[in-house]
mmCIF file of C-alpha atoms and ligand atoms in Angstrom:
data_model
loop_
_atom_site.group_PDB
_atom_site.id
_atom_site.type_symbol
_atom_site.label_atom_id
_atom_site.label_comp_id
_atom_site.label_asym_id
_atom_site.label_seq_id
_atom_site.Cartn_x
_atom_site.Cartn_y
_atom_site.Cartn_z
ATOM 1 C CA UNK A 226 -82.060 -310.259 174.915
ATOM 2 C CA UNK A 227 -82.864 -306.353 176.230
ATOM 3 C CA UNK A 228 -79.708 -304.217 175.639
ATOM 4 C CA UNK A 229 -79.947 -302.819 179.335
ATOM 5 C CA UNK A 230 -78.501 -299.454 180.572
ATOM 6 C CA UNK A 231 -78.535 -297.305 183.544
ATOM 7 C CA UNK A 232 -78.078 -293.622 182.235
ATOM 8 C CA UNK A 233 -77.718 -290.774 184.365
ATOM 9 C CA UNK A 234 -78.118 -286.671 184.028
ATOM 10 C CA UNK A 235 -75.517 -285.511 185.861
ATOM 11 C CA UNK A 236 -77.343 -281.796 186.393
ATOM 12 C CA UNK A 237 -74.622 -278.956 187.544
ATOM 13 C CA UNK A 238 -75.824 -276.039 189.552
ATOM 14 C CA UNK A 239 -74.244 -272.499 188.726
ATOM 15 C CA UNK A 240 -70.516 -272.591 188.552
ATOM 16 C CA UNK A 241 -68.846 -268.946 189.796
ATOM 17 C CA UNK A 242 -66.630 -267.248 188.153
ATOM 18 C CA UNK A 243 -63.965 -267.777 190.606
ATOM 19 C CA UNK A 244 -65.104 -271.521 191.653
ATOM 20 C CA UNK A 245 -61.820 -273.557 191.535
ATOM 21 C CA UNK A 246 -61.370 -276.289 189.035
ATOM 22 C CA UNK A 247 -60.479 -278.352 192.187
ATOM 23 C CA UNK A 248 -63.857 -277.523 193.655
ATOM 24 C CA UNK A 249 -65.520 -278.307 190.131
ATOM 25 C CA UNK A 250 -64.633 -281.441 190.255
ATOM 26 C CA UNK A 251 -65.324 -282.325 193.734
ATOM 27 C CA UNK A 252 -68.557 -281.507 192.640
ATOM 28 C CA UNK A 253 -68.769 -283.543 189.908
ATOM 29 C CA UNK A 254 -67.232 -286.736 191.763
ATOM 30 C CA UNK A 255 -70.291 -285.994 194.373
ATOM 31 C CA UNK A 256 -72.482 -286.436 191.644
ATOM 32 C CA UNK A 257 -70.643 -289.524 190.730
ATOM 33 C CA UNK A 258 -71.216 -291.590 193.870
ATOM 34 C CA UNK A 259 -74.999 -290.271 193.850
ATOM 35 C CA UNK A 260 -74.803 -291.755 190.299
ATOM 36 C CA UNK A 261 -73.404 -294.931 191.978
ATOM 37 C CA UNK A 262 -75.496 -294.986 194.810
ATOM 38 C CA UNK A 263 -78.668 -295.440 191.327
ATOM 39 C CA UNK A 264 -76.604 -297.717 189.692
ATOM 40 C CA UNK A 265 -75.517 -295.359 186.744
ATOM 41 C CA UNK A 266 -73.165 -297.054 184.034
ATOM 42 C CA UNK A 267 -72.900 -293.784 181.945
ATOM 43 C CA UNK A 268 -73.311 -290.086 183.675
ATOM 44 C CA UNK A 269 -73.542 -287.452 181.527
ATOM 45 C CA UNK A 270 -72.796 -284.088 182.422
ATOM 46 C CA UNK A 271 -73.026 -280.734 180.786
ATOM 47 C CA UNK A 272 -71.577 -278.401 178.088
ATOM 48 C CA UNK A 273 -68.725 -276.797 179.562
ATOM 49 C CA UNK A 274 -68.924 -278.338 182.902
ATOM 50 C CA UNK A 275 -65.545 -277.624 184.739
ATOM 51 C CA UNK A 276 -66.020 -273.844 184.444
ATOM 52 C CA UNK A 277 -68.714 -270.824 184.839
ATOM 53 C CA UNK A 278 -70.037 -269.833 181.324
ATOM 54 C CA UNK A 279 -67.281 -267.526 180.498
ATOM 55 C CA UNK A 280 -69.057 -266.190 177.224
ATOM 56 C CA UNK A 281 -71.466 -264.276 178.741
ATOM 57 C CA UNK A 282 -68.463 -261.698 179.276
ATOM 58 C CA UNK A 283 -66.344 -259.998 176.163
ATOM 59 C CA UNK A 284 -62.240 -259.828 177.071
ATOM 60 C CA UNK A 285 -61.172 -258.365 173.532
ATOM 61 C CA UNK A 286 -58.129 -260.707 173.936
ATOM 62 C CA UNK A 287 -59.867 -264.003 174.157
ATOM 63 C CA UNK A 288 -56.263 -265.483 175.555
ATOM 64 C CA UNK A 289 -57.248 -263.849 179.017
ATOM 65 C CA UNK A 290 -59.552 -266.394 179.573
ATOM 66 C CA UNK A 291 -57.519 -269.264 178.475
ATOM 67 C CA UNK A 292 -56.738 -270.440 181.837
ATOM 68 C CA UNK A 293 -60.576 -271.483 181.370
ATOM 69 C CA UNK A 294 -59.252 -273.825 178.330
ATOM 70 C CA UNK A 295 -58.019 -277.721 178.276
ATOM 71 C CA UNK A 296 -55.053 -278.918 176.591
ATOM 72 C CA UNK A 297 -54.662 -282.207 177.976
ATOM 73 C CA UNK A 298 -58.100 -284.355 179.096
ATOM 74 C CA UNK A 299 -57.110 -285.881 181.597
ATOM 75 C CA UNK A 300 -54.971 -283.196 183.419
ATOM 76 C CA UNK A 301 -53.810 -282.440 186.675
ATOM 77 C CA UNK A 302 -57.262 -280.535 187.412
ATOM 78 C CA UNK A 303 -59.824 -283.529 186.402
ATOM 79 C CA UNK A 304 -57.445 -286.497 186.892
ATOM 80 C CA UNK A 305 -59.058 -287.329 190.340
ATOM 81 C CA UNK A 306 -62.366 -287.005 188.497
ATOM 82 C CA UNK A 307 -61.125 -289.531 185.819
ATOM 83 C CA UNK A 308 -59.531 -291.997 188.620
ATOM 84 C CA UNK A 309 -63.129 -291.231 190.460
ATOM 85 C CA UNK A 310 -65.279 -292.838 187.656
ATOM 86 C CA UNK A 311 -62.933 -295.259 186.879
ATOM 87 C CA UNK A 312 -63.012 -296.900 190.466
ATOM 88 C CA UNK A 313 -67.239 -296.164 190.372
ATOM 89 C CA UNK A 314 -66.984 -298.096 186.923
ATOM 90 C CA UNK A 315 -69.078 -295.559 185.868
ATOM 91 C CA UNK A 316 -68.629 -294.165 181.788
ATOM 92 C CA UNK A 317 -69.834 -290.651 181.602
ATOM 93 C CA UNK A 318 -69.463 -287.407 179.171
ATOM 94 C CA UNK A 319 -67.698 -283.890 180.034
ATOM 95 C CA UNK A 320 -68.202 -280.845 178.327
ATOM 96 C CA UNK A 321 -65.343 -278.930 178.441
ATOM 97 C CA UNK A 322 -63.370 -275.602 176.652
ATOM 98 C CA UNK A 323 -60.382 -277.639 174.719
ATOM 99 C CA UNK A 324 -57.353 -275.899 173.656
ATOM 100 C CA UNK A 325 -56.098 -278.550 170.830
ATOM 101 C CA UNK A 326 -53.401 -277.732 168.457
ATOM 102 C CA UNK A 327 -53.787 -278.783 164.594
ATOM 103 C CA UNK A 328 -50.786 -280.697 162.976
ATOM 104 C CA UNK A 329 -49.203 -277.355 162.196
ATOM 105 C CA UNK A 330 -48.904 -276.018 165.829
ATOM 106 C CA UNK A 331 -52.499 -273.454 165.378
ATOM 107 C CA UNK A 332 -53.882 -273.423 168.620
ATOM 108 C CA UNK A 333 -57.919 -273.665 167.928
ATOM 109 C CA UNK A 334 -60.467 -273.530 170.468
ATOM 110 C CA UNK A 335 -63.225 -275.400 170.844
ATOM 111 C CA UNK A 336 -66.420 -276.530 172.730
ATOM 112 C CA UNK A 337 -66.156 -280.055 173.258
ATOM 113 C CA UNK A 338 -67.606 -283.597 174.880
ATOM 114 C CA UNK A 339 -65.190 -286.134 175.737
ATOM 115 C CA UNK A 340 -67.058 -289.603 176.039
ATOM 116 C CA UNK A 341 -65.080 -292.090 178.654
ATOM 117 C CA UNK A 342 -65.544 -295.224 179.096
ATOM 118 C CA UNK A 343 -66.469 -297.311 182.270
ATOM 119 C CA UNK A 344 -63.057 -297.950 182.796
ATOM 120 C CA UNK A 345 -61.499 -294.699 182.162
ATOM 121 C CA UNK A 346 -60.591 -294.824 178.777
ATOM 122 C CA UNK A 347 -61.452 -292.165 176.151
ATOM 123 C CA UNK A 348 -63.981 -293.628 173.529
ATOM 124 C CA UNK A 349 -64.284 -290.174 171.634
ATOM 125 C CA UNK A 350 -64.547 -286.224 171.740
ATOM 126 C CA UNK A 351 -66.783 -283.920 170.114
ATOM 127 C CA UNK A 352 -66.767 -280.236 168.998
ATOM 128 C CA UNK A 353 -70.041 -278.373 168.793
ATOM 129 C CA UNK A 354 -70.455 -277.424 165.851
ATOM 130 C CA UNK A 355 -73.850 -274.735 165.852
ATOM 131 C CA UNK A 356 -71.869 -271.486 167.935
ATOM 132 C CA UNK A 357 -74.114 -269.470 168.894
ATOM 133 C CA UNK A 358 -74.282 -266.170 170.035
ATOM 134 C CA UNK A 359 -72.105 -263.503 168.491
ATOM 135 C CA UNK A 360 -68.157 -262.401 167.734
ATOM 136 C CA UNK A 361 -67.892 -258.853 168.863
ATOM 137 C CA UNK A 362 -69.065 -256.869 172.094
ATOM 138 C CA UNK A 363 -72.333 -256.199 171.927
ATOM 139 C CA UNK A 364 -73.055 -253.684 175.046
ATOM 140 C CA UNK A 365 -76.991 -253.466 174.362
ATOM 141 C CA UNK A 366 -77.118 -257.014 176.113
ATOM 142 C CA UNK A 367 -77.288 -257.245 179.884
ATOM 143 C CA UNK A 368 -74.507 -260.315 179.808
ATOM 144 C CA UNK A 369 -72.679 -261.124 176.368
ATOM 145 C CA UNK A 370 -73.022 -264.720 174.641
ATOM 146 C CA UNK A 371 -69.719 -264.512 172.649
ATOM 147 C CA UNK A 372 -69.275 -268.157 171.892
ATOM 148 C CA UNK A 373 -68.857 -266.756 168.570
ATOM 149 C CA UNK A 374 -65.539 -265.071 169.856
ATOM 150 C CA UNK A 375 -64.038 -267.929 171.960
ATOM 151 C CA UNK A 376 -64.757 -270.673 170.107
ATOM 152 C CA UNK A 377 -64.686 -272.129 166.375
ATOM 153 C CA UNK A 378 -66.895 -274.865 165.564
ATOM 154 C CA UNK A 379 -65.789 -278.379 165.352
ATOM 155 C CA UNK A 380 -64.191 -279.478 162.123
ATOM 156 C CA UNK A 381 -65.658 -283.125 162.424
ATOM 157 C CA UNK A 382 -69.531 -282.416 162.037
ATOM 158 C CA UNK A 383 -71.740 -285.322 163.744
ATOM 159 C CA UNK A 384 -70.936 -288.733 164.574
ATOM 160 C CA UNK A 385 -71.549 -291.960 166.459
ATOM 161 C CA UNK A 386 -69.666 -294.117 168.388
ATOM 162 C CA UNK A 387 -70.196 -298.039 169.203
ATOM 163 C CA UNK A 388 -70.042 -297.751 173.270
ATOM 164 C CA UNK A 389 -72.100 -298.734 176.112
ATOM 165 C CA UNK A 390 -73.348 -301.800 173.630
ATOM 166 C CA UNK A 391 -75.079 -299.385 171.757
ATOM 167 C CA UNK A 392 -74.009 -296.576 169.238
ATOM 168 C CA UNK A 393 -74.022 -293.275 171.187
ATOM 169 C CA UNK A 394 -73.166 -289.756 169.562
ATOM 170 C CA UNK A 395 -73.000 -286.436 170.891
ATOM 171 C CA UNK A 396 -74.503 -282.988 170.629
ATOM 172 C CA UNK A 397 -73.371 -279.656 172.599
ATOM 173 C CA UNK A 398 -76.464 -276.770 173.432
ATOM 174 C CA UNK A 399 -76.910 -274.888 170.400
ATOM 175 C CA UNK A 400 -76.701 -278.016 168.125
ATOM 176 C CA UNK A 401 -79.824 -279.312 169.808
ATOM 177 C CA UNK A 402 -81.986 -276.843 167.889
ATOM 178 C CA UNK A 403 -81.017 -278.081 164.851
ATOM 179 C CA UNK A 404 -82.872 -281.125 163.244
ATOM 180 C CA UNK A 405 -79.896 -281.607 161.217
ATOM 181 C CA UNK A 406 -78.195 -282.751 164.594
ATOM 182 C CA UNK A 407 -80.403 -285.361 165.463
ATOM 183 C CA UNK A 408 -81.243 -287.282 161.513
ATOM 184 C CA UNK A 409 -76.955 -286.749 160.897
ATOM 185 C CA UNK A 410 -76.305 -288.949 163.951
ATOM 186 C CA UNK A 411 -79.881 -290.877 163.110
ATOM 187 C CA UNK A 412 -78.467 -292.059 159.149
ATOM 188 C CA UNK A 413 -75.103 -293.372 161.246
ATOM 189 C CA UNK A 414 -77.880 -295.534 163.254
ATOM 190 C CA UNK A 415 -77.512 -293.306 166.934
ATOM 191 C CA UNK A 416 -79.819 -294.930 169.675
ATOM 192 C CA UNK A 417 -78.099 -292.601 172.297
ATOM 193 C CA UNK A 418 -77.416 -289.337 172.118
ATOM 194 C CA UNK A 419 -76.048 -287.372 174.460
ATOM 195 C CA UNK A 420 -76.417 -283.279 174.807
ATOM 196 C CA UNK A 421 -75.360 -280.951 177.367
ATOM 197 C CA UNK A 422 -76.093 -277.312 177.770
ATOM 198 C CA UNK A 423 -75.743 -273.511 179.286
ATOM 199 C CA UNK A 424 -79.352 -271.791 178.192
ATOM 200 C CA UNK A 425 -79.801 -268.349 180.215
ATOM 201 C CA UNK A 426 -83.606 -268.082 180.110
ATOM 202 C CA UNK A 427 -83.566 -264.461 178.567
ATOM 203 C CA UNK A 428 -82.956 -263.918 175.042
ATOM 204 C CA UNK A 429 -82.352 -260.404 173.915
ATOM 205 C CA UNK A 430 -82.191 -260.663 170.247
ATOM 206 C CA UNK A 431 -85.970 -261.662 171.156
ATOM 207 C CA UNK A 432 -87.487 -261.492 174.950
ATOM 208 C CA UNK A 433 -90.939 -263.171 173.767
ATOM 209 C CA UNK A 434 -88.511 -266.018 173.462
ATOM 210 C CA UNK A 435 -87.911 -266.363 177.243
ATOM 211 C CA UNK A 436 -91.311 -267.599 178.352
ATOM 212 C CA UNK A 437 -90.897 -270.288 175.821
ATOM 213 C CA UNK A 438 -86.894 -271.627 177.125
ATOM 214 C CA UNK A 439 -88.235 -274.682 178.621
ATOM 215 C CA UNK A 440 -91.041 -275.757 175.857
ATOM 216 C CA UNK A 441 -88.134 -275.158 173.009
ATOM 217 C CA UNK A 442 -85.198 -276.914 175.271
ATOM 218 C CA UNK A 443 -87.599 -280.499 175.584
ATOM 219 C CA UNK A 444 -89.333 -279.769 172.205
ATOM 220 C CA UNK A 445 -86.373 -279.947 170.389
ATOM 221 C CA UNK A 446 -84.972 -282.919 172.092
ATOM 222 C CA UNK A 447 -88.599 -284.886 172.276
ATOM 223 C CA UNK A 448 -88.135 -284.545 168.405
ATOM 224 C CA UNK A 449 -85.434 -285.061 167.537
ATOM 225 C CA UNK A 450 -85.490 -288.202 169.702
ATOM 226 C CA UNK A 451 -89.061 -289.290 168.060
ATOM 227 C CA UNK A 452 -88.288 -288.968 164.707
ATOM 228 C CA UNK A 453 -84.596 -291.150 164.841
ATOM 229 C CA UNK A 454 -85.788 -293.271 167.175
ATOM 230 C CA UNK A 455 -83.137 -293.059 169.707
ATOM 231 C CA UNK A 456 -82.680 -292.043 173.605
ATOM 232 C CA UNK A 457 -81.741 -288.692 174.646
ATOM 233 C CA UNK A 458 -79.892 -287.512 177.605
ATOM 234 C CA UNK A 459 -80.297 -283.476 178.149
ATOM 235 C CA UNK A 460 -78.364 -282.272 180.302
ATOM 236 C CA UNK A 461 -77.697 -278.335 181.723
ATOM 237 C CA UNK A 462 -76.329 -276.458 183.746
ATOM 238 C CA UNK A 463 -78.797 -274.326 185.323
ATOM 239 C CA UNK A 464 -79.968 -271.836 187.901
ATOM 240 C CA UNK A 465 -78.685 -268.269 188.912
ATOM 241 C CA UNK A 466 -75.439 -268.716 187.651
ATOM 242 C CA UNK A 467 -73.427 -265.124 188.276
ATOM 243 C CA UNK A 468 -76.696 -263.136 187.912
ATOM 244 C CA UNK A 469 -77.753 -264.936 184.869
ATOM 245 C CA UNK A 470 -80.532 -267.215 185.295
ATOM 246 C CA UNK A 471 -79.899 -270.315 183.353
ATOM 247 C CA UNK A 472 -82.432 -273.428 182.455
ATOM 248 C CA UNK A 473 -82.349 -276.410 184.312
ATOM 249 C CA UNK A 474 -84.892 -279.230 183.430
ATOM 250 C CA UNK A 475 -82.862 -282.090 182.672
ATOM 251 C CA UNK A 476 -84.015 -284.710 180.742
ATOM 252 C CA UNK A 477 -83.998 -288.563 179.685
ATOM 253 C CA UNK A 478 -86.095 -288.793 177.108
ATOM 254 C CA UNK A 479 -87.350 -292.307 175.407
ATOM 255 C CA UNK A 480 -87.465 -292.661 171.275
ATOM 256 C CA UNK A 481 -91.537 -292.246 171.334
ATOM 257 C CA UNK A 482 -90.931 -288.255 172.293
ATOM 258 C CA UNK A 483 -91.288 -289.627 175.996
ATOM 259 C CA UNK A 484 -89.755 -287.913 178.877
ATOM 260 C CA UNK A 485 -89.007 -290.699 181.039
ATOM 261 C CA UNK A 486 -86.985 -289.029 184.014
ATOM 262 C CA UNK A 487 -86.358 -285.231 184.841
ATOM 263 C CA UNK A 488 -84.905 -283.103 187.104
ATOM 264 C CA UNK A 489 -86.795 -281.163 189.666
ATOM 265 C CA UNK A 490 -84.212 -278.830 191.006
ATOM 266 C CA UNK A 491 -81.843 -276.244 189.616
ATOM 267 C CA UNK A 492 -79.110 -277.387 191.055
ATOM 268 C CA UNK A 493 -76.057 -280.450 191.241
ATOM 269 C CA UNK A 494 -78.903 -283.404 190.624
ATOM 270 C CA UNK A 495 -78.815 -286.965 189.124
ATOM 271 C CA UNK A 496 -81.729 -288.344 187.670
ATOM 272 C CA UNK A 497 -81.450 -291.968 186.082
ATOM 273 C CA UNK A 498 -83.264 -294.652 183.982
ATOM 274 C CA UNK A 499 -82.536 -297.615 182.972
ATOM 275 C CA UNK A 500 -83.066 -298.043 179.067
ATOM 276 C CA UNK A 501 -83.319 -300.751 176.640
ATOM 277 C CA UNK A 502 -81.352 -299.894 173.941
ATOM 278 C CA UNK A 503 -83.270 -302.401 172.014
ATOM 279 C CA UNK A 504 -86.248 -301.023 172.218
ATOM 280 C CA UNK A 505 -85.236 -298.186 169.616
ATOM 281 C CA UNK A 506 -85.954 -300.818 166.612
ATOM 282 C CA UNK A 507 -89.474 -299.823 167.952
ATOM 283 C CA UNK A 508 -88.882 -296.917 165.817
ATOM 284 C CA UNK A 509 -86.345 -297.676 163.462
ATOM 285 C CA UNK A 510 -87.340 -300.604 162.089
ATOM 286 C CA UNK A 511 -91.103 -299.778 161.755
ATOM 287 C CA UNK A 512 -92.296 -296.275 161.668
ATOM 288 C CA UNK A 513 -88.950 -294.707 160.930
ATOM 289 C CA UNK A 514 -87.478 -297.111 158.800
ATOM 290 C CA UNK A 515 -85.402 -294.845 156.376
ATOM 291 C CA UNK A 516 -84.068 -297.728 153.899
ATOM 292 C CA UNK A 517 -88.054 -298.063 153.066
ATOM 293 C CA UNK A 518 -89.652 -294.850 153.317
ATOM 294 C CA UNK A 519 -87.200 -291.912 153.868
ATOM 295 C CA UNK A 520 -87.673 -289.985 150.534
ATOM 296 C CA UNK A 521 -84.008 -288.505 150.359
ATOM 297 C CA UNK A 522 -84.353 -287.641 146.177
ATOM 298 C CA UNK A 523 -87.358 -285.296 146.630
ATOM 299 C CA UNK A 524 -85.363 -282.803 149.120
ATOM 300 C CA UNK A 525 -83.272 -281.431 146.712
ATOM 301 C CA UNK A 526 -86.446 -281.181 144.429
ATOM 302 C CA UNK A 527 -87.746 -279.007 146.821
ATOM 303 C CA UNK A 528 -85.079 -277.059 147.747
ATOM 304 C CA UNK A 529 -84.763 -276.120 143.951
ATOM 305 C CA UNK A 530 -88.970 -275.266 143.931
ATOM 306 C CA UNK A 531 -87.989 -272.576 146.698
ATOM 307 C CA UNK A 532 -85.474 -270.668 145.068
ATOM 308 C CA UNK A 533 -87.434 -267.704 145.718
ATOM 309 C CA UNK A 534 -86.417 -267.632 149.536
ATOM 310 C CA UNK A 535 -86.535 -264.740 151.766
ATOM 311 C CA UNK A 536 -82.799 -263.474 152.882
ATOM 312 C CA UNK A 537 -82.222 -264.785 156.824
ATOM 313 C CA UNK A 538 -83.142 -262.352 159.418
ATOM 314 C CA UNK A 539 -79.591 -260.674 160.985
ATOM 315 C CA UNK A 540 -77.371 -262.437 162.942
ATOM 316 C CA UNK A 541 -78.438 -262.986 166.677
HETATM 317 N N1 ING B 732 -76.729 -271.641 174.531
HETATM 318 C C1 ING B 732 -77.978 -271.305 173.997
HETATM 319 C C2 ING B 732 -78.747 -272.487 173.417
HETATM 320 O O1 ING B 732 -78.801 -272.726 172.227
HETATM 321 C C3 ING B 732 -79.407 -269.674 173.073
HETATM 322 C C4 ING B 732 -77.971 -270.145 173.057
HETATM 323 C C5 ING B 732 -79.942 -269.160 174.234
HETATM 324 C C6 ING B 732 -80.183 -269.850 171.953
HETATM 325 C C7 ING B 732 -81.277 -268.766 174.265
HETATM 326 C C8 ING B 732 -81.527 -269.450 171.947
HETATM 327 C C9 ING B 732 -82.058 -268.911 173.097
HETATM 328 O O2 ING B 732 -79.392 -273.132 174.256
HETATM 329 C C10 ING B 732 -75.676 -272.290 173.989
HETATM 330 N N2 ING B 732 -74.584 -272.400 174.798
HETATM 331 O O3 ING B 732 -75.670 -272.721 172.846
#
């Protein structure tokens, strides 16, 4: 019996710096009924979705952009959004900036998912954990990417949840480059996972890098998808967003490497597919079965061959 599901790339268009949360998620309820209007079950939008990138400028006190942060998810901002997908029955994932207290009372900040349910209920959240970019102002960039200054990376690492009648995890922009990301969630058995992410398409630690946004942003997913056998939803939020042009090309990409649906515009767009979730074992249970023929004893073996390693270049 084929473990059927209509997914859906909820694409976001550039988000101004002075765009209302109110207007946000009007936007993203929009893309909610075009999701309906396909049949979605599970939209996913992307990193940091309610808000304009706000790294790409440096405040030296990070607490003047805090009215950019989440404490509660639901709050008064995205609580139509939440009533929204709940009457669509539609699941999806948010990216947002979270503002979350530890047990002590330490505020700490993160970039984070939240993954809802079809009938409104939260299933699980999860806090990037690759932050890119860098911690200080650094004025020989045109635009900053200070994620490194606004945000710590999650404390929970990589894992999977059983939703959607599948096992789904999560992944936020940077993480995606990362095969780590992918074969983490891939030992916990993922046959979803779901990514969002900001990518301006210049790089200034290295401009060569630019021309190559788009084959690195589906390379890295294709992979990662291949070799754990499991769906991939890649989402961004793309175009000219406050004079920074930012990758679109969202994806839904199959476990053979497949891109199976993708966006054509840089804008709000909603491309869907529906996927068998069963048809992962394809991969898993043949080709990529890790009980018989993942080799985990020899990587530390190798690891210990290469001791004579070259130092990391400097910090982007
Ligand atoms: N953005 C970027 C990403 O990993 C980046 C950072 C940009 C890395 C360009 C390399 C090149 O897609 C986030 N938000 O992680």
């Amino acid at each position: 019996m084929p473990r059927h599901l209509i997914v859906g790339a909820g694409q976001l268009g550039p988000i101004a710096r002075d765009e209302s949360k109110a207007r946000v998620v009007e936007r993203l309820i929009a893309l909610l009924h075009d999701a309906s209007d396909q049949a979605v079950e599970l939209l996913v939008f992307p990193e940091l979705a309610l808000t304009t990138f706000f790294p790409r400028w440096y405040v030296g006190d990070a607490t003047e952009f805090d009215h950019y942060f989440h404490r509660e998810m639901p709050d008064g901002d995205t609580q139509p959004l939440f009533d929204a997908a709940k009457e669509l029955r539609i699941g999806f994932a948010l990216g947002f900036a979270e503002l979350a207290p530890d047990d002590g009372g330490t505020l700490h900040r993160y970039n984070t998912y939240t993954l809802v349910d079809r009938d409104g209920t939260e299933i699980g959240r999860f806090r990037k954990v690759h932050i890119p970019g860098h911690a200080g102002h650094e004025p020989w960039r045109q635009f900053q990417h200070a994620e490194r200054h606004y945000f710590e990376p999650g404390p929970d690492g990589f894992e999977v949840w059983k939703a959607f009648d599948g096992i789904v995890g999560m992944a936020l922009c940077n993480d995606r480059r990362w095969s780590e990301t992918y074969r983490v969630m891939g030992l916990q058995g993922a046959e979803l996972i779901l990514i969002g992410y900001n990518t301006p398409l210049h790089y200034y630690p290295d401009p060569t890098q630019n021309a190559l946004a788009g084959f690195h942003n589906h390379l890295v997913m294709q992979s990662g998808a291949y070799q754990n056998g499991s769906f991939i939803v890649g989402v961004a939020k793309g175009g000219i967003e406050e004079g920074v042009d930012s990758l679109a090309q969202s994806v839904i990409i199959a476990p053979s490497g497949q891109i199976i649906a993708q966006a054509i515009t840089t804008g709000d767009e909603v491309v869907s597919a529906r996927i068998d979730l069963d048809f992962t074992a394809t991969y898993k249970g043949m080709l990529f079965d890790f009980e018989r023929y993942r080799m985990p004893h020899y990587y530390g073996r190798i690891a210990a061959v290469r001791d004579d390693a070259q130092p990391p270049p400097r910090e982007i």
